[in-house]
Short mmCIF file of C-alpha atoms in Angstrom, two decimals:
data_model
loop_
_atom_site.label_atom_id
_atom_site.label_comp_id
_atom_site.label_asym_id
_atom_site.label_seq_id
_atom_site.Cartn_x
_atom_site.Cartn_y
_atom_site.Cartn_z
CA MET A 1 -97.28 -21.75 135.49
CA ASN A 2 -98.95 -24.60 133.60
CA HIS A 3 -101.94 -26.30 135.19
CA SER A 4 -103.93 -29.03 133.58
CA TYR A 5 -107.23 -27.82 135.00
CA ALA A 6 -106.96 -24.12 134.12
CA GLN A 7 -105.24 -21.29 132.31
CA SER A 8 -104.19 -18.21 134.18
CA ILE A 9 -104.10 -14.46 134.04
CA ARG A 10 -100.91 -13.40 135.75
CA GLY A 11 -100.24 -9.75 136.39
CA LYS A 12 -98.33 -7.05 138.13
CA LEU A 13 -99.95 -3.89 139.42
CA SER A 14 -98.21 -0.54 139.18
CA ALA A 15 -99.30 3.07 139.26
CA PHE A 16 -98.35 6.49 138.03
CA GLN A 17 -96.92 8.60 140.81
CA LYS A 18 -100.06 10.31 142.03
CA CYS A 19 -101.94 7.00 141.95
CA GLN A 20 -99.48 5.08 144.09
CA SER A 21 -101.15 3.50 147.08
CA GLN A 22 -100.58 0.52 149.33
CA THR A 23 -104.24 -0.48 149.10
CA ASN A 24 -105.36 -1.52 145.64
CA MET A 25 -107.93 -4.05 144.48
CA VAL A 26 -107.80 -6.15 141.34
CA TRP A 27 -111.17 -7.50 140.21
CA LEU A 28 -111.82 -10.34 137.79
CA GLY A 29 -115.22 -10.36 136.17
CA ILE A 30 -117.23 -11.58 133.21
CA PRO A 31 -117.85 -8.44 131.18
CA ASN A 32 -121.20 -7.25 129.94
CA GLU A 33 -122.43 -3.83 128.89
CA ASP A 34 -125.54 -4.44 130.96
CA TYR A 35 -124.59 -3.96 134.63
CA GLN A 36 -127.09 -6.60 135.77
CA LYS A 37 -125.48 -9.26 133.60
CA ARG A 38 -121.93 -8.62 134.72
CA VAL A 39 -120.45 -11.19 137.11
CA LEU A 40 -117.71 -10.69 139.66
CA LEU A 41 -115.71 -13.91 139.98
CA MET A 42 -112.87 -12.99 142.34
CA HIS A 43 -110.94 -10.03 143.68
CA THR A 44 -107.66 -9.59 145.45
CA GLU A 45 -106.15 -6.74 147.44
CA LEU A 46 -102.48 -5.93 146.94
CA PRO A 47 -99.89 -3.19 147.39
CA ASN A 48 -98.28 -1.11 144.68
CA ASN A 49 -95.98 -3.34 142.55
CA GLY A 50 -97.73 -6.40 143.94
CA THR A 51 -98.48 -9.39 141.75
CA PHE A 52 -101.54 -11.59 141.29
CA GLU A 53 -102.71 -14.64 139.38
CA PHE A 54 -106.24 -15.69 138.51
CA TYR A 55 -106.87 -19.24 137.32
CA VAL A 56 -109.60 -19.38 134.71
CA LYS A 57 -111.29 -21.34 131.98
CA PRO A 58 -110.66 -20.15 128.44
CA GLY A 59 -112.97 -17.22 127.75
CA VAL A 60 -113.38 -13.45 127.86
CA TYR A 61 -112.79 -11.62 131.14
CA GLU A 62 -112.42 -8.11 132.39
CA VAL A 63 -109.60 -7.24 134.74
CA ARG A 64 -110.18 -4.08 136.72
CA ALA A 65 -107.95 -2.42 139.23
CA THR A 66 -109.00 0.36 141.55
CA ASN A 67 -107.59 1.99 144.63
CA ASN A 68 -108.54 4.19 147.52
CA LEU A 69 -107.26 7.28 145.65
CA GLY A 70 -109.90 6.87 142.95
CA CYS A 71 -107.49 5.68 140.25
CA GLY A 72 -108.40 2.87 137.88
CA PHE A 73 -107.49 0.38 135.21
CA LEU A 74 -109.71 -1.74 132.98
CA LYS A 75 -108.81 -4.25 130.31
CA THR A 76 -110.89 -6.93 128.61
CA VAL A 77 -108.82 -10.00 127.87
CA THR A 78 -109.39 -13.21 125.97
CA VAL A 79 -107.82 -16.29 127.50
CA GLU A 80 -107.22 -19.16 125.12
CA ASN A 81 -105.01 -22.13 125.69
CA GLN A 82 -102.06 -20.45 127.32
CA ALA A 83 -101.32 -18.25 130.31
CA LEU A 84 -101.74 -14.55 129.81
CA ASN A 85 -99.39 -11.94 131.26
CA LEU A 86 -100.79 -8.56 132.12
CA SER A 87 -99.36 -5.28 133.30
CA ALA A 88 -102.03 -3.31 135.12
CA GLN A 89 -101.18 0.34 135.52
CA LEU A 90 -103.46 2.52 137.62
CA GLU A 91 -104.25 5.91 136.15
CA ASP A 92 -105.98 9.00 137.39
CA ASN A 93 -109.33 9.38 135.65
CA MET B 1 -140.37 25.42 182.57
CA ASN B 2 -136.67 25.60 181.72
CA GLN B 3 -136.66 21.84 181.27
CA LYS B 4 -139.53 22.13 178.80
CA ILE B 5 -137.70 24.77 176.75
CA ILE B 6 -134.51 22.72 176.72
CA PHE B 7 -136.45 19.64 175.66
CA LEU B 8 -138.19 21.53 172.84
CA LEU B 9 -134.92 23.04 171.60
CA PHE B 10 -133.21 19.67 171.71
CA SER B 11 -136.05 18.05 169.77
CA PHE B 12 -136.03 20.82 167.17
CA PHE B 13 -132.29 20.58 166.51
CA SER B 14 -132.35 16.79 166.46
CA LEU B 15 -135.18 16.67 163.94
CA SER B 16 -133.52 19.38 161.83
CA PHE B 17 -130.29 17.42 161.74
CA ILE B 18 -132.00 14.19 160.68
CA ALA B 19 -134.12 15.97 158.08
CA SER B 20 -131.12 17.74 156.57
CA ALA B 21 -129.18 14.49 156.42
CA TRP B 22 -131.99 12.78 154.53
CA SER B 23 -132.78 15.64 152.19
CA SER B 24 -129.13 16.26 151.28
CA SER B 25 -128.72 12.60 150.45
CA TYR B 26 -131.52 12.75 147.93
CA ALA B 27 -130.18 15.88 146.34
CA HIS B 28 -128.72 14.65 143.12
CA PRO B 29 -128.06 17.52 140.75
CA ALA B 30 -127.45 16.56 137.14
CA ASN B 31 -123.81 15.93 136.37
CA ALA B 32 -122.82 16.23 140.03
CA ASN B 33 -119.29 15.02 140.67
CA CYS B 34 -118.68 14.17 137.05
CA PRO B 35 -115.49 15.34 135.35
CA MET B 36 -115.56 17.88 132.56
CA GLY B 37 -117.09 16.36 129.43
CA TYR B 38 -119.13 13.74 131.33
CA TYR B 39 -122.81 13.63 132.23
CA ARG B 40 -124.62 11.56 134.85
CA THR B 41 -126.93 8.78 133.69
CA GLN B 42 -128.64 5.78 135.16
CA ALA B 43 -129.77 2.62 133.33
CA THR B 44 -132.69 1.85 135.65
CA ALA B 45 -134.00 3.18 138.92
CA PHE B 46 -132.41 0.23 140.68
CA THR B 47 -128.92 0.42 139.25
CA PRO B 48 -126.32 2.96 140.29
CA SER B 49 -125.97 6.08 138.21
CA THR B 50 -122.66 6.76 136.58
CA CYS B 51 -120.76 9.38 134.61
CA MET B 52 -120.68 8.90 130.86
CA PRO B 53 -118.80 10.95 128.30
CA TYR B 54 -121.08 13.24 126.26
CA GLY B 55 -122.06 11.47 123.06
CA GLN B 56 -121.89 8.05 124.68
CA ASN B 57 -124.84 6.19 126.13
CA MET B 58 -125.15 3.52 128.82
CA ASN B 59 -125.17 0.68 126.30
CA MET B 60 -121.66 1.55 125.23
CA GLY B 61 -120.25 0.36 128.53
CA MET B 62 -119.00 1.89 131.74
CA PRO B 63 -116.55 4.76 131.47
CA PHE B 64 -113.34 5.24 133.40
CA CYS B 65 -114.82 7.51 135.99
CA TYR B 66 -113.65 6.11 139.30
CA GLN B 67 -113.34 9.39 141.15
CA CYS B 68 -116.82 10.57 140.29
CA GLN B 69 -118.24 7.17 141.22
CA ASN B 70 -116.51 7.33 144.58
CA ASN B 71 -117.87 10.81 145.14
CA TYR B 72 -121.31 9.69 144.14
CA TRP B 73 -121.46 6.79 146.57
CA GLY B 74 -120.00 9.00 149.27
CA SER B 75 -122.80 11.49 148.71
CA GLN B 76 -125.37 8.70 148.99
CA GLN B 77 -124.22 7.45 152.34
CA PHE B 78 -127.50 8.29 154.04
CA ASN B 79 -129.79 7.13 151.27
CA PRO B 80 -131.02 3.55 151.80
CA PHE B 81 -132.63 3.37 148.38
CA MET B 82 -129.53 4.23 146.38
CA ASN B 83 -126.82 2.87 148.62
CA PRO B 84 -127.08 -0.65 150.02
CA TYR B 85 -124.77 0.26 152.89
CA ALA B 86 -126.74 3.31 153.91
CA ASN B 87 -127.82 3.79 157.47
CA PRO B 88 -129.30 7.24 158.04
CA PHE B 89 -128.58 7.26 161.74
CA MET B 90 -125.04 5.90 161.66
CA PRO B 91 -123.04 6.41 158.47
CA ASN B 92 -120.83 3.42 157.92
CA GLN B 93 -117.33 4.30 158.95
CA ASN B 94 -116.00 0.75 159.13
CA LEU B 95 -116.78 -0.52 155.66
CA PRO B 96 -113.72 -1.11 153.52
CA TRP B 97 -112.97 1.44 150.82
CA TRP B 98 -113.48 -1.14 148.06
CA ALA B 99 -117.04 -2.11 149.03
CA MET B 100 -118.72 0.81 147.32
CA GLN B 101 -116.45 0.60 144.28
CA GLY B 102 -117.29 -3.07 143.86
CA GLN B 103 -121.00 -2.34 144.04
CA MET B 104 -120.57 0.16 141.23
CA TYR B 105 -119.22 -2.44 138.87
CA TYR B 106 -120.83 -5.73 139.86
CA PRO B 107 -124.38 -6.63 140.94
CA ASN B 108 -123.09 -9.71 142.81
CA MET B 109 -120.66 -7.74 144.97
CA HIS B 110 -122.39 -8.97 148.15
CA TYR B 111 -121.75 -12.58 147.24
CA PRO B 112 -118.43 -14.38 147.52
CA GLY B 113 -118.42 -15.06 143.79
CA SER B 114 -120.75 -16.18 141.04
CA TRP B 115 -123.85 -17.35 142.94
CA HIS B 116 -126.88 -19.54 142.21
CA ASN B 117 -129.72 -20.24 144.68
CA GLN B 118 -127.99 -21.25 147.92
CA GLY B 119 -124.44 -21.73 146.81
CA ILE B 120 -121.65 -20.91 144.45
CA ASN B 121 -122.42 -21.26 140.76
CA PRO B 122 -119.44 -23.41 139.78
CA HIS B 123 -119.72 -23.11 136.01
CA PRO B 124 -117.55 -20.02 135.44
CA TYR B 125 -114.71 -21.50 137.54
CA PRO B 126 -112.10 -24.00 136.41
CA GLY B 127 -111.52 -27.38 138.01
CA ASP B 128 -113.98 -29.62 139.80
CA GLY B 129 -115.22 -30.18 143.34
CA ASP B 130 -118.03 -28.63 145.32
CA MET B 131 -116.14 -26.55 147.87
CA MET B 132 -114.82 -23.09 147.03
CA ALA B 133 -112.43 -21.63 149.56
CA MET B 134 -112.73 -17.93 148.97
CA LYS B 135 -109.93 -15.86 150.34
CA PRO B 136 -107.86 -17.86 152.70
CA ASN B 137 -105.45 -15.23 154.01
CA ILE B 138 -102.18 -16.28 155.61
CA TYR B 139 -100.72 -13.86 158.18
CA PHE B 140 -97.18 -14.00 159.54
CA SER B 141 -95.44 -12.50 162.52
CA SER B 142 -91.98 -12.79 164.00
CA LYS B 143 -89.85 -10.85 166.47
CA ALA B 144 -86.74 -11.10 164.28
CA PRO B 145 -86.59 -11.31 160.45
CA VAL B 146 -87.20 -14.86 159.20
CA LYS B 147 -86.60 -16.12 155.64
CA PHE B 148 -88.62 -19.12 154.62
CA GLU B 149 -90.34 -20.93 151.80
CA LEU B 150 -94.02 -21.88 151.84
CA GLU B 151 -94.75 -24.62 149.34
CA PHE B 152 -98.15 -26.10 148.50
CA THR B 153 -97.29 -29.77 148.31
CA ASP B 154 -100.27 -31.15 146.39
CA SER B 155 -99.36 -30.79 142.72
CA LYS B 156 -103.03 -31.25 141.82
CA MET B 157 -104.24 -28.40 143.99
CA GLN B 158 -106.83 -26.33 142.14
CA PHE B 159 -106.03 -22.70 142.76
CA LEU B 160 -108.46 -20.02 141.69
CA ALA B 161 -106.29 -17.03 142.61
CA THR B 162 -103.12 -16.11 144.48
CA THR B 163 -101.43 -12.91 145.61
CA PRO B 164 -98.56 -12.68 145.00
CA TYR B 165 -98.25 -15.20 142.20
CA LEU B 166 -96.53 -18.47 143.02
CA SER B 167 -93.15 -19.35 141.64
CA ASP B 168 -92.60 -22.66 139.88
CA GLY B 169 -93.14 -25.47 142.30
CA GLN B 170 -96.20 -23.75 143.82
CA LYS B 171 -94.26 -21.80 146.41
CA TRP B 172 -93.63 -18.40 147.84
CA ASN B 173 -90.12 -17.40 148.92
CA ALA B 174 -90.68 -14.85 151.63
CA THR B 175 -89.14 -12.88 154.47
CA VAL B 176 -91.16 -11.91 157.51
CA VAL B 177 -90.30 -8.72 159.38
CA GLY B 178 -92.66 -8.00 162.23
CA GLU B 179 -96.11 -8.53 160.76
CA THR B 180 -95.10 -7.80 157.16
CA VAL B 181 -94.24 -10.47 154.65
CA GLU B 182 -91.96 -9.60 151.75
CA VAL B 183 -91.96 -11.46 148.42
CA ASP B 184 -89.84 -10.25 145.47
CA GLN B 185 -89.06 -7.00 147.31
CA VAL B 186 -92.73 -6.13 147.72
CA LYS B 187 -94.22 -5.95 151.21
CA TYR B 188 -97.62 -7.57 151.75
CA GLY B 189 -99.85 -7.63 154.79
CA TYR B 190 -100.64 -11.29 154.12
CA LEU B 191 -100.40 -13.95 151.42
CA PHE B 192 -103.61 -14.98 149.76
CA TYR B 193 -105.11 -17.81 147.74
CA ASP B 194 -108.52 -18.96 146.55
CA ALA B 195 -108.88 -22.66 145.77
CA ARG B 196 -111.41 -25.28 144.83
CA SER B 197 -111.65 -28.78 146.27
CA LYS B 198 -113.77 -31.88 146.48
CA LEU B 199 -115.68 -32.47 149.71
CA ASP B 200 -113.52 -35.44 150.71
CA HIS B 201 -111.81 -34.92 154.06
CA LEU B 202 -114.11 -32.07 155.16
CA GLN B 203 -115.96 -32.51 158.43
CA PHE B 204 -119.69 -31.76 158.68
CA GLU B 205 -120.29 -32.97 162.22
CA ALA B 206 -118.92 -30.20 164.45
CA GLY B 207 -120.28 -26.71 164.05
CA VAL B 208 -123.12 -24.37 164.88
CA CYS B 209 -126.20 -22.90 163.20
CA THR B 210 -127.04 -19.27 163.72
CA THR B 211 -128.25 -16.04 162.12
CA ARG B 212 -126.17 -14.23 159.55
CA LYS B 213 -125.29 -11.41 161.93
CA GLU B 214 -124.13 -13.76 164.64
CA LEU B 215 -122.27 -15.92 162.14
CA VAL B 216 -119.61 -13.27 161.48
CA GLN B 217 -119.33 -12.58 165.21
CA ILE B 218 -118.90 -16.27 166.04
CA MET B 219 -116.13 -16.66 163.48
CA HIS B 220 -114.48 -13.46 164.69
CA ALA B 221 -114.61 -14.65 168.30
CA ASP B 222 -113.14 -18.00 167.27
CA LEU B 223 -110.22 -16.22 165.56
CA LYS B 224 -109.72 -14.20 168.73
CA ASN B 225 -109.50 -17.42 170.72
CA LEU B 226 -106.91 -18.60 168.22
CA LYS B 227 -104.86 -15.46 169.06
CA HIS B 228 -105.06 -13.86 165.66
CA THR B 229 -103.42 -10.46 165.33
CA LYS B 230 -105.40 -7.24 165.37
CA ARG B 231 -104.82 -6.75 161.65
CA SER B 232 -106.04 -10.26 160.82
CA LEU B 233 -109.18 -9.75 162.89
CA GLU B 234 -109.93 -6.39 161.30
CA ASP B 235 -109.40 -7.71 157.78
CA PHE B 236 -111.70 -10.63 158.50
CA MET B 237 -114.49 -8.43 159.82
CA GLN B 238 -114.20 -5.91 157.00
CA HIS B 239 -114.20 -8.49 154.25
CA TRP B 240 -116.89 -10.85 155.44
CA GLN B 241 -119.38 -8.29 156.64
CA VAL B 242 -119.59 -7.35 152.95
CA LYS B 243 -119.19 -10.70 151.20
CA ILE B 244 -121.53 -13.10 153.02
CA PRO B 245 -124.93 -13.17 151.30
CA ASN B 246 -127.99 -12.09 153.18
CA PHE B 247 -129.71 -15.37 154.17
CA ALA B 248 -131.68 -15.76 157.39
CA TYR B 249 -129.58 -18.61 158.79
CA TYR B 250 -126.23 -20.21 158.31
CA CYS B 251 -124.66 -23.39 159.53
CA LEU B 252 -120.96 -23.16 160.15
CA TYR B 253 -118.54 -26.09 159.92
CA PRO B 254 -115.01 -24.99 160.87
CA GLN B 255 -112.13 -26.96 159.36
CA TYR B 256 -108.91 -26.68 161.35
CA ASN B 257 -105.34 -27.84 160.74
CA ASP B 258 -106.11 -31.55 160.76
CA VAL B 259 -108.52 -31.12 157.82
CA LEU B 260 -106.73 -28.35 155.92
CA ASP B 261 -103.41 -30.13 156.00
CA ARG B 262 -105.10 -32.78 153.85
CA VAL B 263 -107.26 -30.56 151.65
CA PHE B 264 -104.79 -27.73 150.93
CA PRO B 265 -101.48 -29.05 152.31
CA TYR B 266 -98.39 -26.88 152.52
CA ARG B 267 -94.92 -27.11 153.96
CA VAL B 268 -93.00 -24.30 155.62
CA SER B 269 -89.22 -24.53 155.45
CA THR B 270 -88.57 -23.29 158.98
CA SER B 271 -90.07 -24.15 162.33
CA ALA B 272 -93.27 -22.28 162.91
CA SER B 273 -96.46 -22.34 164.90
CA ILE B 274 -99.21 -22.76 162.31
CA SER B 275 -102.87 -22.16 163.03
CA ARG B 276 -105.23 -22.79 160.13
CA VAL B 277 -108.99 -22.48 159.93
CA LEU B 278 -111.42 -22.51 157.02
CA TYR B 279 -115.03 -21.79 157.91
CA VAL B 280 -117.36 -23.68 155.60
CA VAL B 281 -120.67 -21.83 155.76
CA VAL B 282 -123.97 -23.03 154.30
CA PRO B 283 -127.02 -20.74 154.07
CA TYR B 284 -130.46 -21.88 155.16
CA LYS B 285 -133.81 -20.19 154.66
CA THR B 286 -135.19 -22.18 157.58
CA LEU B 287 -133.60 -24.55 160.06
CA GLU B 288 -136.60 -26.90 159.99
CA LEU B 289 -135.42 -29.52 157.56
CA LYS B 290 -138.26 -31.58 156.15
CA GLN B 291 -136.19 -34.21 154.41
CA LYS B 292 -134.13 -36.86 156.13
CA ASN B 293 -131.34 -37.17 153.61
CA VAL B 294 -130.07 -33.62 153.59
CA PHE B 295 -126.57 -32.48 152.84
CA PRO B 296 -124.79 -31.15 154.70
CA PRO B 297 -126.46 -32.41 157.89
CA LEU B 298 -127.04 -30.02 160.75
CA PRO B 299 -124.01 -29.97 163.10
CA ARG B 300 -124.15 -32.46 165.97
CA SER B 301 -121.30 -31.33 168.20
CA ASP B 302 -119.36 -28.30 169.36
CA PHE B 303 -116.36 -27.29 167.24
CA LYS B 304 -114.10 -25.56 169.77
CA SER B 305 -112.53 -28.80 170.96
CA GLN B 306 -110.91 -29.14 167.54
CA HIS B 307 -108.72 -26.04 167.89
CA PRO B 308 -105.07 -26.55 166.91
CA THR B 309 -102.35 -26.17 169.52
CA ILE B 310 -100.57 -22.83 169.34
CA SER B 311 -96.95 -22.32 170.44
CA PRO B 312 -96.68 -18.64 171.30
CA ASP B 313 -92.90 -18.83 171.74
CA SER B 314 -92.27 -19.99 168.19
CA LYS B 315 -89.92 -17.74 166.16
CA LEU B 316 -92.47 -17.63 163.34
CA MET B 317 -96.23 -17.45 163.86
CA ILE B 318 -98.48 -18.33 160.93
CA GLN B 319 -102.22 -17.72 161.16
CA GLU B 320 -104.60 -18.50 158.36
CA TRP B 321 -108.30 -17.84 158.00
CA GLY B 322 -110.68 -18.40 155.13
CA VAL B 323 -114.39 -18.81 154.43
CA ALA B 324 -115.65 -21.47 152.05
CA PHE B 325 -118.97 -22.03 150.35
CA LEU B 326 -120.42 -25.10 148.71
CA THR B 327 -121.72 -25.15 145.18
CA ASP B 328 -125.48 -25.00 144.87
CA GLN B 329 -125.53 -28.47 143.28
CA ALA B 330 -123.93 -30.02 146.38
CA ILE B 331 -126.59 -28.81 148.82
CA VAL B 332 -129.54 -31.20 149.28
CA ARG B 333 -132.56 -29.99 151.25
#
């Protein structure tokens, strides 16, 4: 979706079989190797195959997904002047 | 005599139990709970330790080690120095599963978002306006399945997040069955959005000032009066006990339907009973305000008279709650 005030990161969450859960969290943060300098902007809880959209300024973000089974996903993305589509797949680690 | 022996035995076992709980929580063997090929490391004494692959150091970034991090926080449940949720006499059973994970990744986990002084730091967020509605959740319930469309009617509305994503025209096409809402063949417990707005239309006259602990309880009790479902009440408690920063006092300014229908208006395509509330909360270090021209002013009247009317016989019940914070730059003390 096009918005004049923001770009967006639009995604769908899925999981390999042993990671499938109805309670997953997707986190949007500003990445930094130093834990103290990392910033959590927003997070949203959703079921397996659920979708989400974060509205953001152009910049670099990290999208994490975790669930109550201990599975995870992490991707650093760069948002420029168009919406970004993301497929977040939870994996056992 | 027997009473004395029983008392001594009871004291001995009680003290042993407490001592073992504390000592086991401090036990932190190297590489505990790390997968094969990982070692445990910690950047500083005040940051959580984590599992890193051998040959990689902390400066190279966090590894994918969710399971070991979960195990680690679980093992620290009694340790107040390592685990912010720790309570040695009553391990937290009611905290949501994501609270400890979030703490592992982000130092501002206990804030609703990026934070500065006494409010939201607006700079990382798009749009303008000094009110950030963080996590309005919309719950649905119906006795029979109901198909409907929920459309946000302000084309200039400044969303920050939604789950699920909106289709073109800023709407969700959904079906409610019981207390579950289905969008694109996926069943959700609720629909969710975060949004930003200017302060126009908000009311800062009715409300209450209280301590942080009582703040969550007051909002919870208000939702109960508004007949929110058990799930909605539980979600509210779980989320906001974690995400409201630890200030001594808060003033609470509830915004009900009459305000929200102007700030974040939406239309539902079928007849429904809609109850909306957004709790604007503002932290205070002290309630003795020295200046005259403060913003927001302290509340001057009770808020309960502003409750929306609920029609319990409606075929579709919609109940929305959210908590909003002001940006630091909007607060004048």
